[in-house]
Coordinates of C-alpha atoms in Angstrom, one line a residue:
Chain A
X4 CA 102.8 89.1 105.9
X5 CA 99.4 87.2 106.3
X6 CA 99.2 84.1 107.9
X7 CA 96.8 81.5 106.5
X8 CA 95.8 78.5 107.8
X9 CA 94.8 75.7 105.6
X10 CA 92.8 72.8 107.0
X11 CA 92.1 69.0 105.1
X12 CA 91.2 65.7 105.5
X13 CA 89.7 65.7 108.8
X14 CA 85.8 66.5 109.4
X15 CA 84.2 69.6 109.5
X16 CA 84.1 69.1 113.4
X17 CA 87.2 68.6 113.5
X18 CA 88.1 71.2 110.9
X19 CA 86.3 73.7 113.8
X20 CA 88.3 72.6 116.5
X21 CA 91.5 73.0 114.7
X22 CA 90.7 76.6 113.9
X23 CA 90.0 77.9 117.1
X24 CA 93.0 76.7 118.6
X25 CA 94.7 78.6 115.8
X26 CA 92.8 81.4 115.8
X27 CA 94.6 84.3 117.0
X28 CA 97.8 84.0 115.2
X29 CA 95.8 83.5 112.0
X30 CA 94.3 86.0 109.3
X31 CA 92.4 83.6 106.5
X32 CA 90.9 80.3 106.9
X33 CA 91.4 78.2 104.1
X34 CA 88.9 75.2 103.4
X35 CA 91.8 73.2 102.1
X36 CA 90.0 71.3 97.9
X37 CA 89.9 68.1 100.1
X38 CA 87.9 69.4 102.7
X39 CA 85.6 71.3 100.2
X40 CA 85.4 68.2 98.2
X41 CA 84.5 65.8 100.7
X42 CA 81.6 68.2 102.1
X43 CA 81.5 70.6 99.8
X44 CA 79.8 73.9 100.6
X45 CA 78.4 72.7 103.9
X46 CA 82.0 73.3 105.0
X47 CA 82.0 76.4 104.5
X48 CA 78.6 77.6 105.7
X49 CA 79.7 75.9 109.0
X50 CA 82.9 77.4 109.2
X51 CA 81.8 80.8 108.2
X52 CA 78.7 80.6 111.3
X53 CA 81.5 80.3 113.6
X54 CA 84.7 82.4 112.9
X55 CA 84.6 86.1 111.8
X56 CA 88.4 85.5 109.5
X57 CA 88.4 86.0 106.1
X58 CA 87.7 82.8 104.6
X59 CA 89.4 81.5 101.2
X60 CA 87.6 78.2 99.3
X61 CA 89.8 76.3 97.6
X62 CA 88.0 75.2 94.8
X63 CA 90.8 74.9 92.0
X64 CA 88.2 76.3 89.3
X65 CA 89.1 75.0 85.9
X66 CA 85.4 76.0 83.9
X67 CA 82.0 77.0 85.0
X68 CA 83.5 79.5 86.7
X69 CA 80.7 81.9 87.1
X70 CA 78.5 78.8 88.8
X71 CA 81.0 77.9 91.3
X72 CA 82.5 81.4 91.9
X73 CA 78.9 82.8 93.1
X74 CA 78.4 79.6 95.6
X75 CA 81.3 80.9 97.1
X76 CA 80.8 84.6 97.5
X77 CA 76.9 84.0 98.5
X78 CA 77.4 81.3 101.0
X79 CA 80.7 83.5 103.5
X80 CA 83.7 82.6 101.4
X81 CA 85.7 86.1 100.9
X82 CA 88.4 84.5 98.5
X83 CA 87.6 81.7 95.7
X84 CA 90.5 80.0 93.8
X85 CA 91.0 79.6 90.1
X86 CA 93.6 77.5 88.5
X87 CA 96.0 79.5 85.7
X88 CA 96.0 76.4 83.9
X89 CA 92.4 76.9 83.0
X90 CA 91.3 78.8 79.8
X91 CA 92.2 82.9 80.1
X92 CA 88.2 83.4 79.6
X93 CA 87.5 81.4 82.5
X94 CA 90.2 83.4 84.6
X95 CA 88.3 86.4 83.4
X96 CA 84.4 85.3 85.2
X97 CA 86.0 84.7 88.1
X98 CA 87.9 88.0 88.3
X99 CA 84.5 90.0 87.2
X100 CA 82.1 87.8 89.1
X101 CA 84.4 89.0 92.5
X102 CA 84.8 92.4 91.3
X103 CA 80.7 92.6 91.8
X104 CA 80.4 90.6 94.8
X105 CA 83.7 93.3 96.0
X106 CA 85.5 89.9 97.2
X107 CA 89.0 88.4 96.0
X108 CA 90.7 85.4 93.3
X109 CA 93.0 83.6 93.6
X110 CA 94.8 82.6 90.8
X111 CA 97.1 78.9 91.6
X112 CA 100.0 79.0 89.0
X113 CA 100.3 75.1 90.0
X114 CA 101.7 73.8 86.1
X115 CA 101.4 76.4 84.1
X116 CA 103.8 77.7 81.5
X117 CA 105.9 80.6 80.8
X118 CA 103.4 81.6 78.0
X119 CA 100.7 81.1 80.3
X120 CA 102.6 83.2 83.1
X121 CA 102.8 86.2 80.8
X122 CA 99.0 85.9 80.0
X123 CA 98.2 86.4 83.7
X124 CA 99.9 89.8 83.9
X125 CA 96.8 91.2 82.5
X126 CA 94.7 90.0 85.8
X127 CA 96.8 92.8 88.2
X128 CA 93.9 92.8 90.7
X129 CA 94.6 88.6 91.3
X130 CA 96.4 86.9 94.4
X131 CA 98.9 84.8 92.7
X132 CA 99.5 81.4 94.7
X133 CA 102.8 79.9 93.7
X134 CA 102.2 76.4 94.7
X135 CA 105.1 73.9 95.3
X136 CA 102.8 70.6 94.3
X137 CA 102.4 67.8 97.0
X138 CA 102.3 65.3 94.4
X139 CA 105.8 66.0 92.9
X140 CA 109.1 66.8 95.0
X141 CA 110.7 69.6 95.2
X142 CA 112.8 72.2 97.4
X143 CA 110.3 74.9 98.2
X144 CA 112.7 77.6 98.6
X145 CA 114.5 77.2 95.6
X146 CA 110.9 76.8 94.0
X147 CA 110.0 80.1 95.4
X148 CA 113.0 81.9 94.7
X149 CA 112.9 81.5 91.4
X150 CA 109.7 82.0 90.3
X151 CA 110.1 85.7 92.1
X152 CA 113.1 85.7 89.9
X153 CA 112.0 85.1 86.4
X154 CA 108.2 87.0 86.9
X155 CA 108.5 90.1 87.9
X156 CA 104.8 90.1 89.5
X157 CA 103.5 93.3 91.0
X158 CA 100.0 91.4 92.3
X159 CA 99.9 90.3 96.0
X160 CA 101.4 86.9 95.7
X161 CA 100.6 83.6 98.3
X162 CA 102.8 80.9 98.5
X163 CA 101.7 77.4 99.4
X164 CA 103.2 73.9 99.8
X165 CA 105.0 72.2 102.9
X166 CA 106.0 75.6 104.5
X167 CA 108.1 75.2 107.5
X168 CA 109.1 77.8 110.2
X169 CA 112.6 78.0 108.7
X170 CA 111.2 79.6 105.3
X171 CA 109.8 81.9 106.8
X172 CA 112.5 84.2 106.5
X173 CA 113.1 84.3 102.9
X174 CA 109.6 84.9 102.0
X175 CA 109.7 88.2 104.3
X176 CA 112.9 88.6 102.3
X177 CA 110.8 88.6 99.0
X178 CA 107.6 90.3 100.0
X179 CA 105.6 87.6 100.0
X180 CA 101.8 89.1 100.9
X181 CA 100.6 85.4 102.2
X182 CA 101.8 82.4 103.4
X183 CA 99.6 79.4 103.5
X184 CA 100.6 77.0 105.8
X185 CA 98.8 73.4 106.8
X186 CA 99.9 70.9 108.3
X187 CA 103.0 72.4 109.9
X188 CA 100.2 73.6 112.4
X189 CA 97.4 71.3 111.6
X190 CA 99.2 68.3 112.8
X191 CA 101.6 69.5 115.6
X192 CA 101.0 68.5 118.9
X193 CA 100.4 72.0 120.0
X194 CA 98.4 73.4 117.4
X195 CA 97.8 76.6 119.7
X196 CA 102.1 77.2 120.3
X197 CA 102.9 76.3 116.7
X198 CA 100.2 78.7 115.3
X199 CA 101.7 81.5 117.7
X200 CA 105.3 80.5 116.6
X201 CA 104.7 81.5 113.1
X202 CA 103.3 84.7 114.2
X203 CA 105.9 85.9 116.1
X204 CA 108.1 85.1 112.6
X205 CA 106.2 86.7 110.1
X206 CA 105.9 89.9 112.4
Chain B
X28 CA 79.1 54.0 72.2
X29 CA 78.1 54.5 75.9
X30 CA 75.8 57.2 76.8
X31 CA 77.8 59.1 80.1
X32 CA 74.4 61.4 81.9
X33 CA 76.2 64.6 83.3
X34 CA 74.3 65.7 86.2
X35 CA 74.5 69.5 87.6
X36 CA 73.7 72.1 89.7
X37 CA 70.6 71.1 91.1
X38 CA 69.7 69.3 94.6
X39 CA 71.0 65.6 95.1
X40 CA 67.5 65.1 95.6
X41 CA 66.4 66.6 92.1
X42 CA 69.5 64.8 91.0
X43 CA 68.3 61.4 92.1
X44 CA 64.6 62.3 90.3
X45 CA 66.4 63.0 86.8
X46 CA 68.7 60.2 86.6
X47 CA 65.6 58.1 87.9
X48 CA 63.9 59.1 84.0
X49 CA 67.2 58.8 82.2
X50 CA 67.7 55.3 83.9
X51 CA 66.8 52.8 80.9
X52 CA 68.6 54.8 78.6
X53 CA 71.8 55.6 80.1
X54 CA 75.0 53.7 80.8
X55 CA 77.1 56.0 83.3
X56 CA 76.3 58.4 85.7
X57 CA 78.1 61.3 85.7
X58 CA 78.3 63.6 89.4
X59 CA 79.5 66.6 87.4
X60 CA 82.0 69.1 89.1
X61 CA 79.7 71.7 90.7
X62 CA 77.2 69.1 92.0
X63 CA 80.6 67.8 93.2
X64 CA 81.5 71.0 94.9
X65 CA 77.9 71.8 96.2
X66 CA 77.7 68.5 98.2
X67 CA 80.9 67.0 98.5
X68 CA 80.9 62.9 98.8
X69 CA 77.4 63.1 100.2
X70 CA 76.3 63.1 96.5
X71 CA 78.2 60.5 95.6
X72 CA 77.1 58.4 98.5
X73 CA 73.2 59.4 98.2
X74 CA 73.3 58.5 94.4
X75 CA 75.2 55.6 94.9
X76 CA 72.4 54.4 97.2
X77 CA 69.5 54.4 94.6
X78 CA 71.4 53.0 91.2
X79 CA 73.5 50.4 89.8
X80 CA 74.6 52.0 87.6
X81 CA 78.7 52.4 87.0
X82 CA 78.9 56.1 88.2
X83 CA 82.1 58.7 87.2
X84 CA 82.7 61.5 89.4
X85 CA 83.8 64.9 87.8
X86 CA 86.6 65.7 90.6
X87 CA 89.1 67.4 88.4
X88 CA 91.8 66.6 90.5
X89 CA 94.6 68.6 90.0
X90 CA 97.0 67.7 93.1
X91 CA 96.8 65.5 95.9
X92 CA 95.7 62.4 94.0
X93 CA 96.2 59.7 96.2
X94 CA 93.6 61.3 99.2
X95 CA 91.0 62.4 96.3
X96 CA 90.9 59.4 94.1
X97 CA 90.5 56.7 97.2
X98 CA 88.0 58.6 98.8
X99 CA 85.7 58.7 95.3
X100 CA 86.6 54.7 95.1
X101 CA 85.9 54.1 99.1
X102 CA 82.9 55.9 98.4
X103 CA 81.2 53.9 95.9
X104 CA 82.5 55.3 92.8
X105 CA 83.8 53.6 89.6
X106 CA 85.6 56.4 87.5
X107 CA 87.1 59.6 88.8
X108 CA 88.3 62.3 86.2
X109 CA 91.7 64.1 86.8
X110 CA 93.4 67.2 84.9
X111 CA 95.8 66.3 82.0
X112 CA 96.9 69.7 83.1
X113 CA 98.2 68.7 86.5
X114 CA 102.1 67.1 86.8
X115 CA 102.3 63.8 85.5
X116 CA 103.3 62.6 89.2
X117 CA 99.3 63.1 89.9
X118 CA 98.1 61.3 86.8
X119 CA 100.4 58.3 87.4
X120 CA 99.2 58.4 91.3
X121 CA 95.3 58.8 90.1
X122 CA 96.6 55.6 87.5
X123 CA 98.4 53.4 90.4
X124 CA 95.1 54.0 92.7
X125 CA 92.4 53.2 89.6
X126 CA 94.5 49.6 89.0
X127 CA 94.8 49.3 92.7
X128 CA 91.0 49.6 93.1
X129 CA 90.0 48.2 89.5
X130 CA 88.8 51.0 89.0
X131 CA 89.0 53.6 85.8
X132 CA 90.1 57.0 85.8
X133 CA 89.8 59.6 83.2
X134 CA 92.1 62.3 82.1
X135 CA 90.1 65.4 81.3
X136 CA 92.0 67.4 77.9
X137 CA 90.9 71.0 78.9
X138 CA 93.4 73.2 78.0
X139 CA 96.6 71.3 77.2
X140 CA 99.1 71.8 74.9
X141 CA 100.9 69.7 72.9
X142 CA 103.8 68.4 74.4
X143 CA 101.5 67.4 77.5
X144 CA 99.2 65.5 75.5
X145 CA 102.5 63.6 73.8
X146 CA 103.2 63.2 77.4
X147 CA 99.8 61.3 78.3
X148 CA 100.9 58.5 75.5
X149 CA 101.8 56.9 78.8
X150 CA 98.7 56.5 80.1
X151 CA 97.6 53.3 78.3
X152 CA 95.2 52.4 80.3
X153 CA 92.8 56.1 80.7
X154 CA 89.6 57.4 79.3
X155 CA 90.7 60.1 77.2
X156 CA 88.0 63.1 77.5
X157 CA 88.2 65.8 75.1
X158 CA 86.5 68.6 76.3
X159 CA 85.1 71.8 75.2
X160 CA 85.1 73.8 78.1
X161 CA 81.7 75.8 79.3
X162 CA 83.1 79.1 79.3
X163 CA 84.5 79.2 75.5
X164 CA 82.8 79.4 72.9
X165 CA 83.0 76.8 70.1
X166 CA 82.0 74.4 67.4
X167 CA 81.8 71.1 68.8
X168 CA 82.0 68.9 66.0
X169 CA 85.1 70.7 64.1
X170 CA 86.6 70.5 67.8
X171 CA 86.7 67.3 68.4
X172 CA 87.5 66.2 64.7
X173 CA 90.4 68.1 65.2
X174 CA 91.8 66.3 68.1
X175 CA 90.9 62.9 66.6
X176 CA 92.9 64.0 63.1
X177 CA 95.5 65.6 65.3
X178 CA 96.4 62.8 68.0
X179 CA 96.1 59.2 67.1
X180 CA 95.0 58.2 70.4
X181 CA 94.5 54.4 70.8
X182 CA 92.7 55.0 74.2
X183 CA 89.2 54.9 75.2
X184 CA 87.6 58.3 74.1
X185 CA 85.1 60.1 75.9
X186 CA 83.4 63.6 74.2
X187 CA 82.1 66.6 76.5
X188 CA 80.4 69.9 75.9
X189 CA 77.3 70.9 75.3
X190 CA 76.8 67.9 73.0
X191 CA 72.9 67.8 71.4
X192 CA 71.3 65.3 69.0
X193 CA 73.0 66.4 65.9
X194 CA 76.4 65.0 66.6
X195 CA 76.2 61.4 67.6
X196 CA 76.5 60.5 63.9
X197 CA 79.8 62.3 63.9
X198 CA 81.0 60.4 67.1
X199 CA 79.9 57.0 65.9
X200 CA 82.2 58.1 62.7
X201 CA 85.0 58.6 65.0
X202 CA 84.9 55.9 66.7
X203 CA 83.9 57.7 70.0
X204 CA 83.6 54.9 73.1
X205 CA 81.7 57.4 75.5
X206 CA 79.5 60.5 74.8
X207 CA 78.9 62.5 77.6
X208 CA 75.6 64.4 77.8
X209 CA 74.0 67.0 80.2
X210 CA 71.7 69.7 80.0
X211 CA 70.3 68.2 76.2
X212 CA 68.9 65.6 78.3
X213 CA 68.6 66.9 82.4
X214 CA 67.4 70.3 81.1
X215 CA 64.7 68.7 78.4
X216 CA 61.0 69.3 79.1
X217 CA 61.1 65.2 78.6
X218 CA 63.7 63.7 80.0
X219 CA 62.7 60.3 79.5
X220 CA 61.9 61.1 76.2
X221 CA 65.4 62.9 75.5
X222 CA 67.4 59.9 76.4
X223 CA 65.5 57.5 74.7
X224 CA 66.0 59.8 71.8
X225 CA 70.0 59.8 72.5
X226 CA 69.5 55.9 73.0
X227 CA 68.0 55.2 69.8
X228 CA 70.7 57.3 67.8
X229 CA 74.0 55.5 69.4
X230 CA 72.8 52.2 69.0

């Protein structure tokens, strides 16, 4: 299981710091969509000059995928996200624009429908991020748990939202290829001993 | 019917000169979602700087309303846009922050279904864009006419993609409170020329 660390809401600076106090418990940076939104690509050209991880953008892509998948790939990201609630022919550009560039999507099943669900079998090459929203409570066990349950998905699948140490077990349980944590690490006092904590869990 | 100038994927520099022709004929400028993603609140700030204009940024949120929404109001923006496909919990956090700041927020259509639009009824008080997204093909006019005849919407309305000359008559028909307009005027040889031409037509 992959360990990656998304960072928000602080300044690129910051953003640096943060990461290379992480840094060798980690496998992918993520520039968290409030960090890419607040400086857009300039975070990620800074981040990318100064750390050799994969890094993944999360850009939530819901149209004009083809524009903001490129700026991506071309300025050091290695994985760009694309919502599943956007339109199946937008999911489609941003799977063949990083099929050429040889990089990865992520599809972020935040909302989306049964229907919709069973429309994204056909993108087997995707990450799938099951995303417990912050906006909207929620046990993200349970959450997890049963979304394995009802989808049988054979893509690499991510899970993101609130993870603590103590679900760290299940999701070896399930298989789970990634686990994106934030501010679990971001904001503990020892960014350093929390980061290695994790690691020593998903091992 | 306002005229909403949709500026994209250029410098904010080259931004700042096409707005600068569009000025007298415009009502809102629009930062659309890749300038957005290219620059972050920098082109926000930098184009707040040079106009008076009310101006909407095309943030899309989809989750983590309350940081996105007060840092496009903080910033100097008047309208942010968020996805009728995220949970209602974020559109009734992007509403409470708007009414907080007296500011407007706009709920962007792409790609809902029906029982989420029933669900927006709620939302009194939002800029309704319908919205024919970039990467799917379509007829404009027979979309939009469809929504209209479909939901009886009592909210502001606002009308994106790819909208030229030919169908403001249609939009004044309907009733239309904000037609949003991009590369027919930013991608003219005459921009100046373009929006007075856009000008002259919604009057």
């Amino acid at each position: 299981m992959k360990i990656q660390l998304a960072v928000d809401r602080v300044s690129i600076e910051h953003a640096v710091d943060i990461i290379k106090e992480a840094e060798p418990f980690i496998d992918i940076i993520e520039i968290g969509t409030s960090l890419f939104k607040d400086f857009g690509l300039q975070s990620l050209k800074e981040i990318r000059k100064q750390f050799q991880h994969p890094i993944l953008a999360d850009i939530k892509t819901m149209d004009e995928a083809e524009y903001e998948f490129r700026q991506i790939f071309k300025n050091g990201g290695d994985i760009a996200t694309v919502m599943g609630a956007s339109a199946i022919e937008t999911i489609r550009i941003c799977q063949r624009v990083s099929q050429e560039y040889n990089k990865d999507y992520m599809i972020d099943t935040l909302e989306i429908n049964d229907e919709k669900m069973n429309q994204l079998k056909e993108f087997e090459d995707a990450i799938i991020c099951l995303h417990l929203p912050k906006d909207k409570a929620g046990d993200l066990q349970s959450f997890i748990r049963d979304f394995m349950e009802t989808y049988h998905l054979t893509n690499k699948i991510a899970v993101a939202g609130g993870v603590k140490l103590e679900d760290i077990p299940l999701f070896k349980e399930l298989g789970i290829e990634i686990v994106i944590i934030g501010s679990s690490i971001t904001k503990s006092e020892d960014i350093n001993e929390s980061a290695e904590k994790f690691k020593e869990l998903v091992r």
